[in-house]
XYZ file of N, CA and C in Angstrom:
591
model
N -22.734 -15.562 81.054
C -21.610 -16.455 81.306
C -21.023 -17.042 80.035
N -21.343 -16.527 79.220
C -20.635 -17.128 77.323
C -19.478 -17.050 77.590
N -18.745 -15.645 77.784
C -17.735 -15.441 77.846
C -16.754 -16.349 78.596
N -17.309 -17.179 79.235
C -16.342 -18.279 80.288
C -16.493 -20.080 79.032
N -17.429 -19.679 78.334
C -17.348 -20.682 77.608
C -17.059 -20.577 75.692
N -16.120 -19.386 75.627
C -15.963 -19.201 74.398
C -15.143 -19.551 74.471
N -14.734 -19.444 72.744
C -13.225 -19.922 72.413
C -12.288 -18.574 71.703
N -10.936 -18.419 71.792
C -9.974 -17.979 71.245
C -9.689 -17.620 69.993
N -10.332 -16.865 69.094
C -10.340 -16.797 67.865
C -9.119 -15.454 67.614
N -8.688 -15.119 66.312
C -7.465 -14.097 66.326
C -8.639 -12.878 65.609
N -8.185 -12.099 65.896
C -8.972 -10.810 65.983
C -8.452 -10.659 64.382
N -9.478 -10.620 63.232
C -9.418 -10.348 61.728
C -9.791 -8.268 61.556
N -9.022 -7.689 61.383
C -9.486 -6.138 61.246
C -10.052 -6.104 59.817
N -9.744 -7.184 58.550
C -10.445 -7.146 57.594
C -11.982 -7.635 57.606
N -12.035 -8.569 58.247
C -13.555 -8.988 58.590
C -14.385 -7.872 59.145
N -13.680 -7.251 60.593
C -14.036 -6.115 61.269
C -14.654 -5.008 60.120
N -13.796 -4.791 59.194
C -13.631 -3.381 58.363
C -14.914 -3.997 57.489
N -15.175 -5.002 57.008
C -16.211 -5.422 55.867
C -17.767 -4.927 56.726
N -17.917 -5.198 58.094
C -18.948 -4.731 58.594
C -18.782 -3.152 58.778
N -18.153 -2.308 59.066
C -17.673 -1.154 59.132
C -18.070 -0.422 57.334
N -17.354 -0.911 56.805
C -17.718 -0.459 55.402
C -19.018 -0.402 54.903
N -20.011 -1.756 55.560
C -21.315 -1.856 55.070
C -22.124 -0.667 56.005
N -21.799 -0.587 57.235
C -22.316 0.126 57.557
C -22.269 1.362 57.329
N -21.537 2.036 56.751
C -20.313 3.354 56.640
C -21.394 3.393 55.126
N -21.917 2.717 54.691
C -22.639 2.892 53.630
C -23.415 3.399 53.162
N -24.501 3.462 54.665
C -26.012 4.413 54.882
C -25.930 5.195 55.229
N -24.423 5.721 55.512
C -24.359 7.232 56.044
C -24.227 8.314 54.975
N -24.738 9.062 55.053
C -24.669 10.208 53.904
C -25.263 9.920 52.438
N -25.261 10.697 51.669
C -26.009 10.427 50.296
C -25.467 9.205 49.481
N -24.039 8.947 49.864
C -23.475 8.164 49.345
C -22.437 7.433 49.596
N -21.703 6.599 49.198
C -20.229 5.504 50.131
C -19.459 6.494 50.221
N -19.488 7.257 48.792
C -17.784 7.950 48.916
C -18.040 9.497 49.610
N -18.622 9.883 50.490
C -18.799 10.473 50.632
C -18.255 11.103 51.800
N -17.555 12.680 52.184
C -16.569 12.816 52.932
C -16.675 11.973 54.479
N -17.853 11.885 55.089
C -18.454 11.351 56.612
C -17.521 10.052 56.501
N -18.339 9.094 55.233
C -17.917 7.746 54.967
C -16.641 7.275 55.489
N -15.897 8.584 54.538
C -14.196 8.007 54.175
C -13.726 8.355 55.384
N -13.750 9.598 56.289
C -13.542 9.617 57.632
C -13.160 8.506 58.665
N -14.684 8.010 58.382
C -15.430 6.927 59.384
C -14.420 5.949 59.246
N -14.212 5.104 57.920
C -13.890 4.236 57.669
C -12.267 4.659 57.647
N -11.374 5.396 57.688
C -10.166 5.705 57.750
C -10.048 5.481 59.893
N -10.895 6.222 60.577
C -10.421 6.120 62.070
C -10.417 4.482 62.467
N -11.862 3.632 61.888
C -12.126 2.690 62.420
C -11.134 1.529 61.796
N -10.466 1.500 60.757
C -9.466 1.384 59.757
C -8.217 1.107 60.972
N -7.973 2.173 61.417
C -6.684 2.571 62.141
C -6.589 2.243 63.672
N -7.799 2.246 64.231
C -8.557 1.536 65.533
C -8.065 -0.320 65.289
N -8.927 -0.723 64.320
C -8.822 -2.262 64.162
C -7.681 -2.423 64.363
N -6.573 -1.990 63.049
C -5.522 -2.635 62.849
C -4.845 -2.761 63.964
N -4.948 -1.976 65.412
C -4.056 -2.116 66.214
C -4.327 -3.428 66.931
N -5.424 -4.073 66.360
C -5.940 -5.275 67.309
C -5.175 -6.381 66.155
N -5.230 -6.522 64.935
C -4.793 -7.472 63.976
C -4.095 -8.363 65.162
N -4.748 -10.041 64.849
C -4.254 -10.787 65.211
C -4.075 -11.368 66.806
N -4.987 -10.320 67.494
C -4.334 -10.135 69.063
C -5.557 -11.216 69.248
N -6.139 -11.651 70.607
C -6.707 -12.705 70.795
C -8.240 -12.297 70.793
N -9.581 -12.836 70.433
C -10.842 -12.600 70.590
C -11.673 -13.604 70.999
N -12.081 -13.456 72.614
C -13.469 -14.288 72.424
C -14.500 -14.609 71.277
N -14.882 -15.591 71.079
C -16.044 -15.693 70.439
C -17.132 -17.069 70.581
N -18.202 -16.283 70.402
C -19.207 -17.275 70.642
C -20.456 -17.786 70.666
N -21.489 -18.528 71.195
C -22.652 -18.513 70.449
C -23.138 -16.902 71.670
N -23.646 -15.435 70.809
C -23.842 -14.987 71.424
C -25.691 -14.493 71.075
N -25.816 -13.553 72.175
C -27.615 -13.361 71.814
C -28.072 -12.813 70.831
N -27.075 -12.029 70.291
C -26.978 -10.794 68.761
C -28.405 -9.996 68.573
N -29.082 -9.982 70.220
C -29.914 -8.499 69.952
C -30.250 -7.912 71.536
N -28.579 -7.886 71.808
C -28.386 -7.765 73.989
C -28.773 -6.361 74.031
N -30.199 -6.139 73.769
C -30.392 -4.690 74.428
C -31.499 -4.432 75.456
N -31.399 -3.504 76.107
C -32.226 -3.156 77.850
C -33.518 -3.626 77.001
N -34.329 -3.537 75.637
C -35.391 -4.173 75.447
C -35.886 -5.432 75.805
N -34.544 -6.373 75.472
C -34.449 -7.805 75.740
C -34.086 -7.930 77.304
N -34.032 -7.637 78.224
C -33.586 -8.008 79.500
C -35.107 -7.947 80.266
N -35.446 -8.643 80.733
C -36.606 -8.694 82.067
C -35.918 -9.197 83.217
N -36.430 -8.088 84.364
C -36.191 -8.375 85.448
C -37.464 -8.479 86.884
N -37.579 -9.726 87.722
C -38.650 -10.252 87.979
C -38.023 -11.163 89.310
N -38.750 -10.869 90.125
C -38.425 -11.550 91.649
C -36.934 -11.880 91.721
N -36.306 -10.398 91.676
C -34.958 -10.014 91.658
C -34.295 -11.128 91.124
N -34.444 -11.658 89.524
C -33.685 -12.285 88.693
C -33.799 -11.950 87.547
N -32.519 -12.044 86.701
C -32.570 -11.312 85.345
C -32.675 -12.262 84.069
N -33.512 -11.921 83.184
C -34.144 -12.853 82.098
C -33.596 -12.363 80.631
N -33.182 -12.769 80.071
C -32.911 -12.696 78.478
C -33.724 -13.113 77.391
N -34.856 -12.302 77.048
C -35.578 -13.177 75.740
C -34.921 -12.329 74.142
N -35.949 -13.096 73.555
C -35.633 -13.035 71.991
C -33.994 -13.186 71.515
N -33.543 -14.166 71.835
C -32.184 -14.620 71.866
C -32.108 -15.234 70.372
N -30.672 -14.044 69.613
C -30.721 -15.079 68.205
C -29.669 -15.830 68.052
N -28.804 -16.197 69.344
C -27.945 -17.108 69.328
C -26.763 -17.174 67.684
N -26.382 -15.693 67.691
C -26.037 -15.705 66.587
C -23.918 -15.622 67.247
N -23.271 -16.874 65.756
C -22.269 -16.745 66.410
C -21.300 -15.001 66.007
N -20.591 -14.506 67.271
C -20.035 -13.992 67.293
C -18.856 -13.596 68.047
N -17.874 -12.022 68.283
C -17.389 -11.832 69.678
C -18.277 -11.604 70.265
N -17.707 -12.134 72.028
C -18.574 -11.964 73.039
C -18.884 -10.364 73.189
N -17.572 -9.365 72.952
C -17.385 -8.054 73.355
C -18.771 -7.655 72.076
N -19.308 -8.025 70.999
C -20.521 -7.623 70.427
C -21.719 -7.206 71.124
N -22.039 -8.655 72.251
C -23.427 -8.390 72.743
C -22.815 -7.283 73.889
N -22.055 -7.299 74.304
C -21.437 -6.087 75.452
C -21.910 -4.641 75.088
N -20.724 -4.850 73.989
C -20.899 -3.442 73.319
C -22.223 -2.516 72.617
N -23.188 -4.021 72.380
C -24.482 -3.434 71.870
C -25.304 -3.089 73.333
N -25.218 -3.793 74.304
C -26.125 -3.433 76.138
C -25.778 -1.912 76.156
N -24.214 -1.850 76.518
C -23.736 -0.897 77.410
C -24.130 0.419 76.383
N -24.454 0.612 74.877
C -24.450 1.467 74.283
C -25.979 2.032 73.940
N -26.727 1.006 74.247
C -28.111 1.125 73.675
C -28.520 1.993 74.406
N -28.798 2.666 75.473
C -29.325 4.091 76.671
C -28.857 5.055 75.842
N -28.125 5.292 75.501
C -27.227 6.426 74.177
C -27.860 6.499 73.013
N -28.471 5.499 72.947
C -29.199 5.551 71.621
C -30.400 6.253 71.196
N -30.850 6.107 72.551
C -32.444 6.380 72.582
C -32.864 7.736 71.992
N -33.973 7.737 71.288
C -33.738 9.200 70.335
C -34.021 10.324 71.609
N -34.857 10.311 72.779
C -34.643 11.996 73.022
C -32.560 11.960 74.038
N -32.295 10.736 74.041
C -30.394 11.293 74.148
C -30.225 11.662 72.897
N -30.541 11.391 72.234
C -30.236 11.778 70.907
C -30.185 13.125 70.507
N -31.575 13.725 70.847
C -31.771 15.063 70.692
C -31.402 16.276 72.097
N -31.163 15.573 72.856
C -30.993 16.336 73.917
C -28.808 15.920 73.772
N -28.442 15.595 73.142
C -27.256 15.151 72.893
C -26.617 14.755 74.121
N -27.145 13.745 74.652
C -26.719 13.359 76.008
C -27.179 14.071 77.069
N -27.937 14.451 76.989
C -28.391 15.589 78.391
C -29.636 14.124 79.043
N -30.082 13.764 78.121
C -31.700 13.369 79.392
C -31.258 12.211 80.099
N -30.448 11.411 79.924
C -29.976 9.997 80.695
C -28.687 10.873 81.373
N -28.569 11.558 82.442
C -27.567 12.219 83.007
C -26.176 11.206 82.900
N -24.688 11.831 82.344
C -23.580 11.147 82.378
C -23.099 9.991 83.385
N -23.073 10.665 84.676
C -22.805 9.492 86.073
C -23.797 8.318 85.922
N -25.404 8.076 85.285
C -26.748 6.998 86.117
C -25.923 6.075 83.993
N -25.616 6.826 83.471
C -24.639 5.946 82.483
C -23.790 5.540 82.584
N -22.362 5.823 83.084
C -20.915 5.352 83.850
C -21.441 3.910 84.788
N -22.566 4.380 85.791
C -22.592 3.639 86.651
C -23.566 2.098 85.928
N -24.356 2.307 84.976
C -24.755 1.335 84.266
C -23.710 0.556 83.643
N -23.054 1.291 83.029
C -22.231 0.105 82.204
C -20.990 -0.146 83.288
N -20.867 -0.138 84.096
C -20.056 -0.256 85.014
C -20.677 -1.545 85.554
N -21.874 -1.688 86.107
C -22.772 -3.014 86.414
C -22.501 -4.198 85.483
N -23.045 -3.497 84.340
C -23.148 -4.601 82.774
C -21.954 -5.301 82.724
N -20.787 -4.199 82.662
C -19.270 -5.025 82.191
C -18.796 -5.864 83.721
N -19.214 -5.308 84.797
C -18.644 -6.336 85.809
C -19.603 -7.660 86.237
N -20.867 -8.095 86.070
C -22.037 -8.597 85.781
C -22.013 -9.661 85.062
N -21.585 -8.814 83.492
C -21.046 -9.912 82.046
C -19.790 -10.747 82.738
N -18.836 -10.028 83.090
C -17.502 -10.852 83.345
C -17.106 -11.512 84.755
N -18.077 -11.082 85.415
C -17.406 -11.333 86.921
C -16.317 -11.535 86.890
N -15.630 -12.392 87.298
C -14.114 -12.603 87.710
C -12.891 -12.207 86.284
N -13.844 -12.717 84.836
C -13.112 -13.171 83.727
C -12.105 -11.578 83.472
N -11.506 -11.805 82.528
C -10.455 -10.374 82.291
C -11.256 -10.060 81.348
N -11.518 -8.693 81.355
C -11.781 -7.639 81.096
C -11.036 -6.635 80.010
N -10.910 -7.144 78.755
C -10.479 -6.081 77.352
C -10.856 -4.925 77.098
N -10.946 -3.784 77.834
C -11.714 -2.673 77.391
C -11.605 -2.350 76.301
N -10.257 -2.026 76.112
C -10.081 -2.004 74.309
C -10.839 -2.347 73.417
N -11.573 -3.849 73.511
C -11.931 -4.118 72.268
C -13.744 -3.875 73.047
N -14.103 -3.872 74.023
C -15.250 -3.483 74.714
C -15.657 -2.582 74.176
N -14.795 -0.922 73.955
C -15.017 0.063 73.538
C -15.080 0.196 72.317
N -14.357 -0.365 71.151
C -14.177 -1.020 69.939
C -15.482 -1.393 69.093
N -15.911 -2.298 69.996
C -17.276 -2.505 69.627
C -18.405 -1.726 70.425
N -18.453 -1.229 71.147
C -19.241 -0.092 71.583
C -19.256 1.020 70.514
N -17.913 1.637 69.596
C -18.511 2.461 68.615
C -18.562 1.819 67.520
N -18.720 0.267 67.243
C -19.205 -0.191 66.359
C -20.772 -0.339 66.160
N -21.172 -0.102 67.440
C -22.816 -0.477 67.809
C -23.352 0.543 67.505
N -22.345 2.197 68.358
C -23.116 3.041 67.857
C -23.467 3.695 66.139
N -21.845 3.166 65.407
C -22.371 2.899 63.795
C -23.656 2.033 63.415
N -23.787 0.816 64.058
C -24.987 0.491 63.157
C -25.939 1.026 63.572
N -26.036 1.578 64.738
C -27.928 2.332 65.578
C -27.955 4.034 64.013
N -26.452 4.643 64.248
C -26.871 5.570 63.447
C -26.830 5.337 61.990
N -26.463 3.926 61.472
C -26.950 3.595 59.553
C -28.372 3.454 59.800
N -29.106 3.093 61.118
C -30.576 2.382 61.280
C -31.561 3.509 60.993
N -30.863 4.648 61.898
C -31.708 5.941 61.780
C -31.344 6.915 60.329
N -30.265 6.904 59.596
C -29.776 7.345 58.128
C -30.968 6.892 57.058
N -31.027 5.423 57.335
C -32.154 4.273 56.798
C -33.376 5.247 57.021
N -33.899 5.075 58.283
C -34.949 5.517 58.320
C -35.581 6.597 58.109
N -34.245 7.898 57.858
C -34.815 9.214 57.234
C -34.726 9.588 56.101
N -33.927 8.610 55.484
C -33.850 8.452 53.824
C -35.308 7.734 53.279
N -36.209 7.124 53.927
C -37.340 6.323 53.704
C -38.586 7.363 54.095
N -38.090 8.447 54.684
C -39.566 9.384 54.901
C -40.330 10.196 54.010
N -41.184 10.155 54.083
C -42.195 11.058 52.744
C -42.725 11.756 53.576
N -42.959 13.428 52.391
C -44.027 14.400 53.034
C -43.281 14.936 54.155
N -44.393 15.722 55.245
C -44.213 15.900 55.951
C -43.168 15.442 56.876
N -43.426 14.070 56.950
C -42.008 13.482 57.560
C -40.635 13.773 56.871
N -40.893 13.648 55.558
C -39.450 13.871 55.224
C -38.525 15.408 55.617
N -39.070 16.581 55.684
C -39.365 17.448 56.283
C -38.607 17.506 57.603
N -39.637 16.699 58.562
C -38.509 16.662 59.815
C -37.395 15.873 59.870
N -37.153 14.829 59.469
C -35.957 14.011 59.147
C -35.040 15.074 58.503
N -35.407 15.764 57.541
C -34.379 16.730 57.239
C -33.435 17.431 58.121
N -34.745 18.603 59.038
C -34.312 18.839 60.637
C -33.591 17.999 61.055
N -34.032 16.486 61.521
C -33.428 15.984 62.691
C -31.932 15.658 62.231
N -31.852 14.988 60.968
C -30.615 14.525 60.265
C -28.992 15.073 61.070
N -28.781 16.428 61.012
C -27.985 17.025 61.414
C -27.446 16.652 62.802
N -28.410 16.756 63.673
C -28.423 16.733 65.152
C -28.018 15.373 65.242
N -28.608 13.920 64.760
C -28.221 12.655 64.361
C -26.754 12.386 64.541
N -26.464 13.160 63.051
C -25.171 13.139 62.459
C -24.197 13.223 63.568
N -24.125 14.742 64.124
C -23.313 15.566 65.163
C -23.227 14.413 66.098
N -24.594 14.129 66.730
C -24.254 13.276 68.140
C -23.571 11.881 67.819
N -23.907 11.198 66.773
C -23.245 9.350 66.964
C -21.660 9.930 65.794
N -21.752 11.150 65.284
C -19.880 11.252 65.014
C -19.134 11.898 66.504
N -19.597 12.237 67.222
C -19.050 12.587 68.312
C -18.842 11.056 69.307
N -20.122 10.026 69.637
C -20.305 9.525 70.088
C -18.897 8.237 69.666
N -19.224 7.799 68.140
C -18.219 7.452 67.727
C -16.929 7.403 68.205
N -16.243 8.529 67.793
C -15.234 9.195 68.126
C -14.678 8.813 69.468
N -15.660 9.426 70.362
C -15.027 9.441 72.015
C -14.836 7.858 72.063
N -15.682 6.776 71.693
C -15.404 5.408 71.868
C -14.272 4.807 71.288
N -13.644 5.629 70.407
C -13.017 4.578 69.127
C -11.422 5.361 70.279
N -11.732 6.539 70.845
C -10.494 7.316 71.414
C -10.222 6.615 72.746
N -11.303 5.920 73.458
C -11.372 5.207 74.936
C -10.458 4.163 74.569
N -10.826 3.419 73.370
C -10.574 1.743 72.404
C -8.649 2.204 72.861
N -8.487 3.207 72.322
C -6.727 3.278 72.135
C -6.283 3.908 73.217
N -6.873 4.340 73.994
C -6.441 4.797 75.441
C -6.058 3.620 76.125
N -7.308 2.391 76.317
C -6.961 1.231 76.757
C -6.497 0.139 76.197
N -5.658 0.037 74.849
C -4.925 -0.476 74.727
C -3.456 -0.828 75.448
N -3.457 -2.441 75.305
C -2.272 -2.390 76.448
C -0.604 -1.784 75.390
C-alpha cells in the first residue's frame, strides 16, 4: 500500500541513466565496450521519453523479491525490509522480474517457469500492489528491465570472480547469460514504449 502513500516526484532520466551506466559497467570486459554502449544508448532513449512526466516515490522495501515474501494462514508477510527511499515502480519491477532470474530460467532460457504460470504471476503482483490505484505500465516495465540489468551485472560480477575450474564453467555459462537478460532486456524496454501513453 506505499504506493497510496507516496509522493509526486518528476521523473529525472539523468539520475535514471547514472544507475544504468553503473550498472552497464559489469557487463563485458569493459565500460566501453560494444554490449555497454548498446545498453546504455536503448535505455538512454527509453528514459528520455519519461523526462519530467510524474513518479511515485517512496519509503520503499529495496529487496521486494519472492525470497522476502512469506505466506502463512492465508496472509502475506514482508521481511528483511530496507526501507530504502525510492520509485514505488522499483520494488514492482524487482517482484514481478525475479522468477526470470532464477539461474535454471536462465539456462533453460525461459523454458522451466512456463510463459502463461509468469503472465499470470505478475498479473496478481501488479493488481495486488495497486488495487484500485492507476497503473503506469510504462514505467512498471521500465524498471522491470532495469532489474533485469542489475540481476545480470550480479551474475557478470560473479563470473568475473571465479577461479579454476569454476572459472572454466563461467566461461561456458557467460554466453547463455549474456543472450538471455539482452533479450530479456530488450523485450521489457520494447513493452516500456508500447505502453506509453
Amino acid at each position: 500500500h506505499h504506493v497510496h502513500e507516496s509522493q509526486e516526484i518528476h521523473f529525472s532520466s539523468k539520475k535514471f541513466m547514472q544507475e544504468v551506466n553503473q550498472l552497464t559497467s559489469h557487463i563485458g570486459s569493459n565500460k566501453n565496450n560494444l554490449i555497454s554502449r548498446y545498453l546504455n544508448n536503448i535505455f538512454s532513449a527509453a528514459a528520455d521519453k519519461f523526462e519530467n512526466s510524474q513518479l511515485h516515490f517512496s519509503i520503499t522495501h529495496g529487496d521486494m523479491t519472492v525470497d522476502n515474501i512469506l505466506f502463512k494462514d492465508r496472509k502475506v508477510y514482508s521481511i528483511d525490509i530496507k526501507s530504502k527511499p525510492a520509485a514505488t515502480y522499483s520494488d514492482i519491477g524487482l517482484i514481478l522480474v525475479h522468477p526470470e532470474t532464477f539461474i535454471p530460467q536462465v539456462l533453460s532460457f525461459g523454458l522451466f517457469i512456463p510463459g502463461k504460470f509468469i503472465k499470470k504471476y505478475q498479473a496478481a503482483i501488479i493488481n495486488g500492489y495497486f488495487r484500485d490505484a492507476e497503473k503506469d505500465y510504462a514505467k512498471i516495465f521500465l524498471y522491470c528491465a532495469l532489474h533485469l540489468l542489475d540481476k545480470w551485472a550480479m551474475y557478470e560480477d560473479i563470473f568475473s570472480s571465479r577461479k579454476n575450474l569454476k572459472r572454466l564453467i563461467a566461461l561456458l555459462l557467460s554466453p547463455v547469460f549474456k543472450l538471455y537478460f539482452f533479450y530479456k532486456v530488450k523485450s521489457y524496454l520494447a513493452k516500456a514504449k508500447l505502453q506509453q501513453r
